[in-house]
PDB file of C-alpha atoms in Angstrom:
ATOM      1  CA  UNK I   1      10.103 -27.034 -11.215  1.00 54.00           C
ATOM      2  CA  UNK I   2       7.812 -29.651  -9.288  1.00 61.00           C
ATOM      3  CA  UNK I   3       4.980 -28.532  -7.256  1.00 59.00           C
ATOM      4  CA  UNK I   4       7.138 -28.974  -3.972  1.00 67.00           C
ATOM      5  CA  UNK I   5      10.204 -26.922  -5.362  1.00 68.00           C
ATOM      6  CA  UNK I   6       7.749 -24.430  -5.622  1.00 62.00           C
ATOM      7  CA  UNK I   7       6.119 -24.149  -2.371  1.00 68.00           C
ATOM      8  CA  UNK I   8       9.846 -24.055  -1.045  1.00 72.00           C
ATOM      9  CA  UNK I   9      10.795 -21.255  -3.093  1.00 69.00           C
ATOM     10  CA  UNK I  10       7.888 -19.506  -2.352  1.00 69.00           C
ATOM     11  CA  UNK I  11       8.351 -20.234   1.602  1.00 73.00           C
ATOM     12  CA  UNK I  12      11.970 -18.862   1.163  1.00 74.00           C
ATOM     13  CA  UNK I  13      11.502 -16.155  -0.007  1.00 68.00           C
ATOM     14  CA  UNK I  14       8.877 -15.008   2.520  1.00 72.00           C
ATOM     15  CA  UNK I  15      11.377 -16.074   5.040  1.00 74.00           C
ATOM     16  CA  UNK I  16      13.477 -13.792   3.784  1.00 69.00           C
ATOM     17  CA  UNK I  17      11.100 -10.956   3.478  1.00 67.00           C
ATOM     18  CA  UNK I  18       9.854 -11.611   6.734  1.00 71.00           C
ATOM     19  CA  UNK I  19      13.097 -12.332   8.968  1.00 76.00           C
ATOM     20  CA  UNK I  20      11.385 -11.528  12.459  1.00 79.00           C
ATOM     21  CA  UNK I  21       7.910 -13.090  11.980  1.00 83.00           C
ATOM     22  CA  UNK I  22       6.866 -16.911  12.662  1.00 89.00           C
ATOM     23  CA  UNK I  23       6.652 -18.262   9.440  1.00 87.00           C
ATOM     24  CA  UNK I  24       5.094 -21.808   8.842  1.00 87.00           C
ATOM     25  CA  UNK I  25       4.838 -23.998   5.496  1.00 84.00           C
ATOM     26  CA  UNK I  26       2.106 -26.503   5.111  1.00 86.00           C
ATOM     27  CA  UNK I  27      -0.011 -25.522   8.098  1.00 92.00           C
ATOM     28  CA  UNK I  28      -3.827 -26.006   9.495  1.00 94.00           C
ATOM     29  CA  UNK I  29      -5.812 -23.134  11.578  1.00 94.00           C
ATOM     30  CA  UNK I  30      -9.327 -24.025  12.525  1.00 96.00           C
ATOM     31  CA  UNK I  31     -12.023 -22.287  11.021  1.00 96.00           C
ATOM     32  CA  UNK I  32     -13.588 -19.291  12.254  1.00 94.00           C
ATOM     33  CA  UNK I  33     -17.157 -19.964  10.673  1.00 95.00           C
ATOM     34  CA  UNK I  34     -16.379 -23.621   9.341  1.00 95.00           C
ATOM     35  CA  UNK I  35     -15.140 -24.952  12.490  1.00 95.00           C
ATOM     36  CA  UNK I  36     -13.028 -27.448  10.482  1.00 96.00           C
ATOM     37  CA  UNK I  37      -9.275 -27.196  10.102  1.00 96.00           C
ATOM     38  CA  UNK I  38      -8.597 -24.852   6.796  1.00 95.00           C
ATOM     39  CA  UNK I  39      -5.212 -26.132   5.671  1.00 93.00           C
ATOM     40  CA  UNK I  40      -2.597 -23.221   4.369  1.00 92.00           C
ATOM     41  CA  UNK I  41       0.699 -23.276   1.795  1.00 87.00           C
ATOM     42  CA  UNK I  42       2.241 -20.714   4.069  1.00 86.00           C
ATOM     43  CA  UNK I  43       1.333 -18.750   7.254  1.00 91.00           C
ATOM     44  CA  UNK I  44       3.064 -15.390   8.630  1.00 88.00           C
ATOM     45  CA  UNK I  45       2.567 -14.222  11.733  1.00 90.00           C
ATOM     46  CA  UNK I  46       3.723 -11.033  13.323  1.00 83.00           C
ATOM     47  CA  UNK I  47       2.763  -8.094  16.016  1.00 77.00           C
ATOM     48  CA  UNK I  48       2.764  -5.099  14.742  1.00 65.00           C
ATOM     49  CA  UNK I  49       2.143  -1.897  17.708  1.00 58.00           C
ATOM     50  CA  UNK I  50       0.957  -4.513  19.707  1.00 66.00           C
ATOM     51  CA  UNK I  51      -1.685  -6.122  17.317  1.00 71.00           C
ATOM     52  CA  UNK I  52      -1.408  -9.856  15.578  1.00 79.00           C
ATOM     53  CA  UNK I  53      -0.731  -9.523  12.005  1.00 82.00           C
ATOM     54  CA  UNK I  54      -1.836 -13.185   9.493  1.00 89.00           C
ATOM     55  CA  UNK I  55      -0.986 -13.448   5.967  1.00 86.00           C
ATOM     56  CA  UNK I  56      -2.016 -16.118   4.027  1.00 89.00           C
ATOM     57  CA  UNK I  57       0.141 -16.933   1.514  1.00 85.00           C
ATOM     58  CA  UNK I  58      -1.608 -19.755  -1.138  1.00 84.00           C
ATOM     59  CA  UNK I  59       0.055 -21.134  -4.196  1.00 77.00           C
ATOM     60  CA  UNK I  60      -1.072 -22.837  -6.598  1.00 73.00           C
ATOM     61  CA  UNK I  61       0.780 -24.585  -9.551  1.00 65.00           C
ATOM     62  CA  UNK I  62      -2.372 -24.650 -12.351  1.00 63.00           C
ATOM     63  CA  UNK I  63      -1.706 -25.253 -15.702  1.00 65.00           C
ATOM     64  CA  UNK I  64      -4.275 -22.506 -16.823  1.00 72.00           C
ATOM     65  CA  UNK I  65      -5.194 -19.124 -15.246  1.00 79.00           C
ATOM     66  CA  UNK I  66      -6.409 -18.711 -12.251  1.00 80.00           C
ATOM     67  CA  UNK I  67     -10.371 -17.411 -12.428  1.00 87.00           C
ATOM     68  CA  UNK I  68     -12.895 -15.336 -10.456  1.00 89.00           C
ATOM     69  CA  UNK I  69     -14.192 -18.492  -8.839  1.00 91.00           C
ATOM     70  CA  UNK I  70     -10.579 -19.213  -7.338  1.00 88.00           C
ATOM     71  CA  UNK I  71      -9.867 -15.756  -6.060  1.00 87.00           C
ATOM     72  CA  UNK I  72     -13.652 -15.747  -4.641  1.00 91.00           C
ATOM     73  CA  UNK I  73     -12.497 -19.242  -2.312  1.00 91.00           C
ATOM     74  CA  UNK I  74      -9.424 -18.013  -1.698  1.00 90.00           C
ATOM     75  CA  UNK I  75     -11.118 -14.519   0.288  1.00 90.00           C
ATOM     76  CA  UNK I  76     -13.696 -16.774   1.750  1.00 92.00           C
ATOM     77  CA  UNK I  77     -10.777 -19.086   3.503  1.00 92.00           C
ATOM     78  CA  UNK I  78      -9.252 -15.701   4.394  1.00 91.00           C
ATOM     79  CA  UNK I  79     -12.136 -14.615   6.053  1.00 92.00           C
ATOM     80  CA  UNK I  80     -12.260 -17.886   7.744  1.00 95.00           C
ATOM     81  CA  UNK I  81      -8.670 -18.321   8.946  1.00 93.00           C
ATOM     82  CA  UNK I  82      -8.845 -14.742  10.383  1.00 92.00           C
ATOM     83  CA  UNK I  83      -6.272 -13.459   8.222  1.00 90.00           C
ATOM     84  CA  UNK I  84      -5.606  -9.829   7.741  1.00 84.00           C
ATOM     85  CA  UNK I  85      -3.613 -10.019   4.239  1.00 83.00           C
ATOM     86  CA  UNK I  86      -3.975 -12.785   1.471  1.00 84.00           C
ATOM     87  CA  UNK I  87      -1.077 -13.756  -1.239  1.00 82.00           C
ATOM     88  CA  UNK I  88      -2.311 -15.619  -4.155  1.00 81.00           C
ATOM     89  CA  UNK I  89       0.357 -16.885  -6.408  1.00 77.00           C
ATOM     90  CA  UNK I  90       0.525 -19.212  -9.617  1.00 77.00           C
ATOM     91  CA  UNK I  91       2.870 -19.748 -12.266  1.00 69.00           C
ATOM     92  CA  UNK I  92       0.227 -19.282 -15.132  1.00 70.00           C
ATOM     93  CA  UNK I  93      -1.286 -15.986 -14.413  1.00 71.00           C
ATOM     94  CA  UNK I  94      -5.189 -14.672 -13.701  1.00 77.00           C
ATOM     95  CA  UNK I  95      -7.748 -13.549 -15.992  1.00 82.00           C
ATOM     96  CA  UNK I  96      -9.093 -10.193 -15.435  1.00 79.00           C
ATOM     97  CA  UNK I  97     -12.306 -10.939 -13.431  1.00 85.00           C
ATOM     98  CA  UNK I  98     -10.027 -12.659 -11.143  1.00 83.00           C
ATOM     99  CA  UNK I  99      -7.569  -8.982 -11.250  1.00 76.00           C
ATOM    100  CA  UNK I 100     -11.156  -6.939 -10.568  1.00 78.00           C
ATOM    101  CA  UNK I 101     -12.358  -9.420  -8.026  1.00 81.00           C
ATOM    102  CA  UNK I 102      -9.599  -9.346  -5.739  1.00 78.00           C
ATOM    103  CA  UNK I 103      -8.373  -5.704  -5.848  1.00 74.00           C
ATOM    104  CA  UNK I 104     -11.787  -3.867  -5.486  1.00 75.00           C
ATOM    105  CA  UNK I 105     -13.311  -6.579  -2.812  1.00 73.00           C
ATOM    106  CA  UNK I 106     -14.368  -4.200  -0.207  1.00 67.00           C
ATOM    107  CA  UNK I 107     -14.356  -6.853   2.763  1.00 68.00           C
ATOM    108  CA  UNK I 108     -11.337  -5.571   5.105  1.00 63.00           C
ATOM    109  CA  UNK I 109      -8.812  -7.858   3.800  1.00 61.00           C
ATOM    110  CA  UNK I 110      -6.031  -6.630   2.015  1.00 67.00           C
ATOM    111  CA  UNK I 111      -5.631  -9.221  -1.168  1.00 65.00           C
ATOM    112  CA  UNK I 112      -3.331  -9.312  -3.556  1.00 65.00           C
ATOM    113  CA  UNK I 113      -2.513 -11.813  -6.577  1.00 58.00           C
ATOM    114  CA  UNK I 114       0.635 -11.993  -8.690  1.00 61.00           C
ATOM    115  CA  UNK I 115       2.622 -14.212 -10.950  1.00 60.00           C
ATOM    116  CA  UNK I 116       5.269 -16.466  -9.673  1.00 57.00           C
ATOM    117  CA  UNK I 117       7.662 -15.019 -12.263  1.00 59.00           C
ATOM    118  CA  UNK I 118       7.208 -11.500 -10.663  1.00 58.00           C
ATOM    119  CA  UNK I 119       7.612 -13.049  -6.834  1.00 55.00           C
ATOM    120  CA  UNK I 120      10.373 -10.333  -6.657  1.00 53.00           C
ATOM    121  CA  UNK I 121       8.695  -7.799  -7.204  1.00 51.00           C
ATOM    122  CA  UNK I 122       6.143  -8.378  -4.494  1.00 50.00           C
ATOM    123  CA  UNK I 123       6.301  -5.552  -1.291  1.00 46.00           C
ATOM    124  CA  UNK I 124       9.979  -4.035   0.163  1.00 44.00           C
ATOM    125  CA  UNK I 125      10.890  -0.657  -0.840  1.00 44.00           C
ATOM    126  CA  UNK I 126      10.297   0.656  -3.542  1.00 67.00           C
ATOM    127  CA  UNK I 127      11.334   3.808  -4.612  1.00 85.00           C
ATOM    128  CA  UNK I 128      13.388   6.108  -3.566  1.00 89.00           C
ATOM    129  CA  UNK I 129      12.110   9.846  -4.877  1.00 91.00           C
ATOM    130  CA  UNK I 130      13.501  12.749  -4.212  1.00 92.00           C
ATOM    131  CA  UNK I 131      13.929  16.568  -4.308  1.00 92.00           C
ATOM    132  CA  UNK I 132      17.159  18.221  -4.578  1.00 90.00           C
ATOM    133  CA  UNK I 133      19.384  16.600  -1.278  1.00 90.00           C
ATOM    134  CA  UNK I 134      16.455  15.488  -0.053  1.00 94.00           C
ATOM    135  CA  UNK I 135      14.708  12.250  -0.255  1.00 95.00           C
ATOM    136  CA  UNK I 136      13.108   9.400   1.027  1.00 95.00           C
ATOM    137  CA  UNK I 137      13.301   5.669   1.241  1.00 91.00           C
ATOM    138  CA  UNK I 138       9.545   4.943   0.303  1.00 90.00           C
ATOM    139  CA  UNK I 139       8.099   1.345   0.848  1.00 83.00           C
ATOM    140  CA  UNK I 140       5.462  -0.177  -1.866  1.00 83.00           C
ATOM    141  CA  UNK I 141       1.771  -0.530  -0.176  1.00 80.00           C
ATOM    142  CA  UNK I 142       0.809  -4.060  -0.552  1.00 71.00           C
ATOM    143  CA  UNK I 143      -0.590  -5.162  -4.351  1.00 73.00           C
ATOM    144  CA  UNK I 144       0.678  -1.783  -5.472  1.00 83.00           C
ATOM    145  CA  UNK I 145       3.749  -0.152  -7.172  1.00 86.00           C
ATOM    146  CA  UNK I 146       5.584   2.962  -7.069  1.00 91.00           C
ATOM    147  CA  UNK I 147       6.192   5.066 -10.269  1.00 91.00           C
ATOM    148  CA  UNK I 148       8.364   6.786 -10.857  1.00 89.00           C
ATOM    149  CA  UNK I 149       7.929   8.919 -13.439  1.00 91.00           C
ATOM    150  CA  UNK I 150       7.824  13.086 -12.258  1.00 90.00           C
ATOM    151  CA  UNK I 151       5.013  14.693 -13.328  1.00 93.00           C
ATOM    152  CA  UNK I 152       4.204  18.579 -12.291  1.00 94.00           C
ATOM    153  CA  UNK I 153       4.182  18.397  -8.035  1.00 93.00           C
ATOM    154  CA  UNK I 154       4.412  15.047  -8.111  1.00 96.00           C
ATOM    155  CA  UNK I 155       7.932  13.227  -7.473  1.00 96.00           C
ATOM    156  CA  UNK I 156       6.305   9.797  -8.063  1.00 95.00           C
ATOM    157  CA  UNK I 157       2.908   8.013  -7.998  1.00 95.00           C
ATOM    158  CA  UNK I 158       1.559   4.962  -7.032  1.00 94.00           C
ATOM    159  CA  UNK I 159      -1.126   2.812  -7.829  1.00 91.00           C
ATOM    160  CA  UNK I 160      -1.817  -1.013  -8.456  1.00 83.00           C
ATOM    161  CA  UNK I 161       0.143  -3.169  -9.988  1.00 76.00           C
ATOM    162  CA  UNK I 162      -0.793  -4.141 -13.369  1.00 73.00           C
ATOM    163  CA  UNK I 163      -2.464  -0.749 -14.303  1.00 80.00           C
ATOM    164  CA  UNK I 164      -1.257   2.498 -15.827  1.00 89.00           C
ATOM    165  CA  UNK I 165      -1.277   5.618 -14.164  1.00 93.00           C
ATOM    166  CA  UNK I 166      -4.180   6.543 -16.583  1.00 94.00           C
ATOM    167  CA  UNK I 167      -6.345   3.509 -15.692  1.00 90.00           C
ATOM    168  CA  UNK I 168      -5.306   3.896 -12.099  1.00 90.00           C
ATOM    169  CA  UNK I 169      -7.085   7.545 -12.497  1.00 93.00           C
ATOM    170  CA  UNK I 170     -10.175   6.058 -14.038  1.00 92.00           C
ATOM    171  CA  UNK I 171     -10.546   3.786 -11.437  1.00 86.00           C
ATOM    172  CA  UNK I 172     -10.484   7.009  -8.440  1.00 91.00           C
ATOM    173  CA  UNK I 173      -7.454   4.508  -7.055  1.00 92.00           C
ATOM    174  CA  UNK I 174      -4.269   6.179  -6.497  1.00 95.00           C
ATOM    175  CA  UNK I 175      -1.624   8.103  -4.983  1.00 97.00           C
ATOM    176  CA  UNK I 176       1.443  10.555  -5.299  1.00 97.00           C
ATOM    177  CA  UNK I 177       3.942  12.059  -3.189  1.00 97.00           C
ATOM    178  CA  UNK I 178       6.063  15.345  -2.494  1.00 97.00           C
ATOM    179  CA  UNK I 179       8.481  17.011  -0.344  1.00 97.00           C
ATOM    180  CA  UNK I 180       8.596  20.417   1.272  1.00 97.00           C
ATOM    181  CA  UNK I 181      11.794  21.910   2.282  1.00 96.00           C
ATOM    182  CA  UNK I 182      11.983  23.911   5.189  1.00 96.00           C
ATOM    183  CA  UNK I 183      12.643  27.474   5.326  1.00 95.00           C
ATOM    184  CA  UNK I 184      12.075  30.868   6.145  1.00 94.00           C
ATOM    185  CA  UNK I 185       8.422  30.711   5.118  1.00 94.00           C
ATOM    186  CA  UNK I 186       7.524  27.130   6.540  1.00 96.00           C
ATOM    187  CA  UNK I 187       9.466  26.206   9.594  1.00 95.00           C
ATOM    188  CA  UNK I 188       7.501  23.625  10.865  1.00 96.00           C
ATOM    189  CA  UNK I 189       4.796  21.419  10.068  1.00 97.00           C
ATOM    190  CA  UNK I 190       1.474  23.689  11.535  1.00 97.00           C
ATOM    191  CA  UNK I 191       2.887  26.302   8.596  1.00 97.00           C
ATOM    192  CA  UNK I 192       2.410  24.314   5.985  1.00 97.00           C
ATOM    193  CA  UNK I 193      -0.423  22.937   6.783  1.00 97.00           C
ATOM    194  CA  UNK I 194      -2.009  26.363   7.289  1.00 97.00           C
ATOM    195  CA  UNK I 195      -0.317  27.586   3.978  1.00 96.00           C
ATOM    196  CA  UNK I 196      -2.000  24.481   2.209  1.00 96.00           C
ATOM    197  CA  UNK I 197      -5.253  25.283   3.806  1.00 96.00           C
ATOM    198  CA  UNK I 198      -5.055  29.226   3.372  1.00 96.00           C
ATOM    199  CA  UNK I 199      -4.535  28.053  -0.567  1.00 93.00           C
ATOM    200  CA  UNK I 200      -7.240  25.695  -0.908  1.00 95.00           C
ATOM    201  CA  UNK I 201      -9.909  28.004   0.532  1.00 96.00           C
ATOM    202  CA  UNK I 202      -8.884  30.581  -2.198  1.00 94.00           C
ATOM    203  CA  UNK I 203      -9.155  28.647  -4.433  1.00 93.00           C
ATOM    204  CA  UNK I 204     -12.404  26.622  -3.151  1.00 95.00           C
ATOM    205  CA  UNK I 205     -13.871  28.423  -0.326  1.00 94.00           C
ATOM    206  CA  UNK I 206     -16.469  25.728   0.124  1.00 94.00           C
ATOM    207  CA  UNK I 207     -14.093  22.910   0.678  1.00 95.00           C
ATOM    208  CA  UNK I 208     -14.640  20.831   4.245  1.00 96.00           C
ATOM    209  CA  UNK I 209     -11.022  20.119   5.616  1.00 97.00           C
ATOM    210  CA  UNK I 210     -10.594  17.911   8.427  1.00 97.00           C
ATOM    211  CA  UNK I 211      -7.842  16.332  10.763  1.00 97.00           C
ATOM    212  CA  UNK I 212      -8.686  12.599  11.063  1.00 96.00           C
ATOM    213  CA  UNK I 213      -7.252  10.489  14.495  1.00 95.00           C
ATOM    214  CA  UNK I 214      -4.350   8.167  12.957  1.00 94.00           C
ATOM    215  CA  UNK I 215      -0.931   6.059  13.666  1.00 90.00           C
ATOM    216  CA  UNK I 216       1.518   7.473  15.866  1.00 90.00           C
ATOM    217  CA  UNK I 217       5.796   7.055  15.205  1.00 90.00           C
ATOM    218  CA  UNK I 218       8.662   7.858  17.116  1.00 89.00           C
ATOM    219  CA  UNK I 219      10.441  10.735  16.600  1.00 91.00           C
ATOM    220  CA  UNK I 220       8.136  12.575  14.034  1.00 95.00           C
ATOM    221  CA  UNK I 221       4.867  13.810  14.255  1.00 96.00           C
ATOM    222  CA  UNK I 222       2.072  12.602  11.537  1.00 97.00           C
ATOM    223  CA  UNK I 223      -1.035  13.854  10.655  1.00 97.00           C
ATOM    224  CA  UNK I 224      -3.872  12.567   8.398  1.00 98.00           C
ATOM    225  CA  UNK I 225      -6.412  15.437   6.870  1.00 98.00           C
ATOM    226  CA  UNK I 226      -9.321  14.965   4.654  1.00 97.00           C
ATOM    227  CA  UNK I 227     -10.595  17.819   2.278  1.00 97.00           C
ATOM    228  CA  UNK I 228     -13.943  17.664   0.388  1.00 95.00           C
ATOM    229  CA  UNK I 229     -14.289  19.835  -2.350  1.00 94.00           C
ATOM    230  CA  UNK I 230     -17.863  19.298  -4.623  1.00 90.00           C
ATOM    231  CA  UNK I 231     -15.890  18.929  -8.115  1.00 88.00           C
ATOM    232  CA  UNK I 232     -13.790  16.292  -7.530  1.00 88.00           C
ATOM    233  CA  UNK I 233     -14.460  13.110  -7.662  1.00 85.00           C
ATOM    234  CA  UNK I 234     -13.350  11.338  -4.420  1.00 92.00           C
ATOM    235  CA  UNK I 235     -12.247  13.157  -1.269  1.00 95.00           C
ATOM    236  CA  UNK I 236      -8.659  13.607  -1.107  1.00 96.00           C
ATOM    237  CA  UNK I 237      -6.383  12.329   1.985  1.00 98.00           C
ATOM    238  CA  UNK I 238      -3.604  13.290   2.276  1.00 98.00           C
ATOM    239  CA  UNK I 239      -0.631  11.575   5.460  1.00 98.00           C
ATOM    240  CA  UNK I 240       2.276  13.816   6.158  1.00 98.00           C
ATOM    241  CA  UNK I 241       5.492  13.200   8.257  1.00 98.00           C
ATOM    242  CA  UNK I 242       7.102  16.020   9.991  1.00 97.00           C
ATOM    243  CA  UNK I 243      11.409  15.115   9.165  1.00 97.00           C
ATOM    244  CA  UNK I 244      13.715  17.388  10.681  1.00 95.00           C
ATOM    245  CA  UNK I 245      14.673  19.303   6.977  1.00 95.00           C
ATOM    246  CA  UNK I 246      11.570  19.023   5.118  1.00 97.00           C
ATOM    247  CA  UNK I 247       7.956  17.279   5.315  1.00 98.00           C
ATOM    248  CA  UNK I 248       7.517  14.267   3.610  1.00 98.00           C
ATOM    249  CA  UNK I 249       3.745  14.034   1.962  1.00 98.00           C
ATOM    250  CA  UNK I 250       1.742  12.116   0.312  1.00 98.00           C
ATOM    251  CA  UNK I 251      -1.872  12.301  -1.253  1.00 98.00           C
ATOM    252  CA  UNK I 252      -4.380   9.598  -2.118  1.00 97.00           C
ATOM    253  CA  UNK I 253      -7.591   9.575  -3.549  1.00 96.00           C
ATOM    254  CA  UNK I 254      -9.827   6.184  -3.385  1.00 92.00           C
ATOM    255  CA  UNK I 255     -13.508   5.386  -4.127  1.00 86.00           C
ATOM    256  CA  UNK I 256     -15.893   5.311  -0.652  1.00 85.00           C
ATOM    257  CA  UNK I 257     -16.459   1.629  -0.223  1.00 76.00           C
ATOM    258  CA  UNK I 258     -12.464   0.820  -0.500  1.00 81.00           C
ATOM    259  CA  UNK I 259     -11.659   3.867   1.867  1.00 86.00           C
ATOM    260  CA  UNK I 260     -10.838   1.850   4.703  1.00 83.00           C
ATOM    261  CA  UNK I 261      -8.477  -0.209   2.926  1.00 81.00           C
ATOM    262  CA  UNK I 262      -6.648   2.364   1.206  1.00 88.00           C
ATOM    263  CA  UNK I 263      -5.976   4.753   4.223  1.00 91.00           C
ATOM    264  CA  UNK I 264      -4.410   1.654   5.788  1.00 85.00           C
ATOM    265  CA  UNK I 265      -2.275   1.466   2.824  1.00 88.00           C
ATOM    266  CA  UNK I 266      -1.318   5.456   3.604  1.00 94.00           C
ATOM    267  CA  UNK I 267      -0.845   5.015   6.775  1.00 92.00           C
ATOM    268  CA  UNK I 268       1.885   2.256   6.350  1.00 86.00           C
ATOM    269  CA  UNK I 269       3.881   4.215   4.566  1.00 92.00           C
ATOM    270  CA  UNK I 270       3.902   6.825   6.676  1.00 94.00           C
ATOM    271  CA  UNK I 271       4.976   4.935   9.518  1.00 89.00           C
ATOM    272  CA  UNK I 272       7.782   3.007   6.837  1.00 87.00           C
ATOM    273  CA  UNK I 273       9.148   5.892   5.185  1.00 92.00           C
ATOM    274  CA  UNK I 274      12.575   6.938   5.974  1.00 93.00           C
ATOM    275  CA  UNK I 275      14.078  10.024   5.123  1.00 95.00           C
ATOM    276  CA  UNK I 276      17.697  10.530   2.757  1.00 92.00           C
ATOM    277  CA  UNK I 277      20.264  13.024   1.948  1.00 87.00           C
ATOM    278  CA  UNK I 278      21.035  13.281  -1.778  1.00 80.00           C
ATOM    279  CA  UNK I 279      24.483  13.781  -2.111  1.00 73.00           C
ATOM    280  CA  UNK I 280      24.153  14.869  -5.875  1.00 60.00           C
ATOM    281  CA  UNK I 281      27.913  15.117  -8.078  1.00 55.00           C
ATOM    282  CA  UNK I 282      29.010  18.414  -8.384  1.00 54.00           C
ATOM    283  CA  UNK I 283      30.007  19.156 -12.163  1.00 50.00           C
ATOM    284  CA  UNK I 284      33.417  21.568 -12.695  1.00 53.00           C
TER     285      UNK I 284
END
């Protein structure tokens, strides 16, 4: 493949992704601090509730991995060109500083970097857990995966791609979700949120719980809470979404200074995720 069959590839397939959004190849934007024109592989452009959404897309066809000094031009031309996500892509792969360097900047700029190879796997939906007849169609936050192992109250996790589950943990960075059917006991959202709380002050009767403002979707309500409990290690936010059978949740827990960031990445999904009946075979 030559460095132009490349780009194009990599342009298609965003086109794809990205059917609604202006989508240019080989493009300049001036400079927001470098007043010169900053020139980009691929720009996407999009409105999202109202507001301009710019990814940067870069690729670049090295014959060795990509370093900490690349990824550390690449956010500054990111900052420059306004943009609120960054792609980086190569064919060769990235050494680990470069990994650390882009995932825990804590400039707001979502970054990611991945292998040309895994191009596929990058975004869309993901995964698609669920709990008896009822599921959900549940997208993959940008630079992370889903999982989809179950573990005990957990029907899958999620957490950066290129980590384990365990190192995910180590690093405070991750997420899981559940569903709650509705019945006699929990009708409605308000009940389980006061059976949740009722259970956590049992259990921790010094624990700071909190409703935090957050995005808005049609046709089901969503709230955002924080709790703060003194032995654990990062505060735990947790997005729900109030479906007409059950109430989707899900729980993520992120170090302070990439807080911002990551309830972003919760609160896309909550707006994205779409709710499924199982239809599971019945066996005679």
């Amino acid at each position: 493949m030559t460095w132009k069959d490349y780009e194009v590839e990599i342009h298609d397939y965003f086109k794809e992704m990205f059917p609604n959004a202006d989508i240019s190849h080989n493009v300049t934007v001036p400079g927001r601090y470098s007043k010169v024109d900053r020139q980009i592989d691929i720009l996407i452009e999009d409105y999202v509730a109202g507001h301009r959404m710019r990814i940067v897309v870069d690729g670049k066809y090295f014959s060795e991995k990509i370093d900490v000094k690349d990824v550390e031009m690449f956010i500054g031309m990111l900052n420059d060109c306004e943009a609120n996500k960054g792609l980086l892509i190569t064919q060769e792969g990235f050494s680990k500083a470069a990994i650390s360097r882009a995932h825990f900047d804590p400039i707001d700029i979502e970054l990611d970097i991945l292998n040309f190879k895994d191009l596929h796997q990058f975004q869309g939906f993901g995964g698609l857990p669920y709990s008896g007849k009822q599921g959900v169609l549940l997208p993959a936050p940008f630079g992370w995966i889903i999982d989809g192992t179950r573990r005990p109250n957990m029907l899958a996790t999620l957490y950066q791609r290129g980590l384990t589950l365990e190192q995910a943990g180590e690093s405070k960075e991750w997420m899981y979700v559940n569903i709650r059917s509705k019945d006699e006991e929990i009708k409605t959202l308000d009940d389980f949120l006061r059976f949740q709380e009722a259970y956590t002050l049992k259990d921790f009767p010094k624990a700071e719980i909190r409703f935090l403002p957050t995005v808005k979707r049609d046709g089901s309500a969503i709230k955002l809470r924080s709790i703060n409990i003194d032995t654990y290690q990062t505060t735990e936010y947790t997005g729900f979404v109030d479906f007409d059978d059950f109430i989707f949740f899900c729980v993520l827990f992120t170090p302070e200074e990439l807080k911002k960031k990551n309830i972003r990445k919760l609160e896309s999904i909550l707006q994205s995720v779409l709710p499924l009946n199982v239809n599971q075979p019945t066996v005679e």
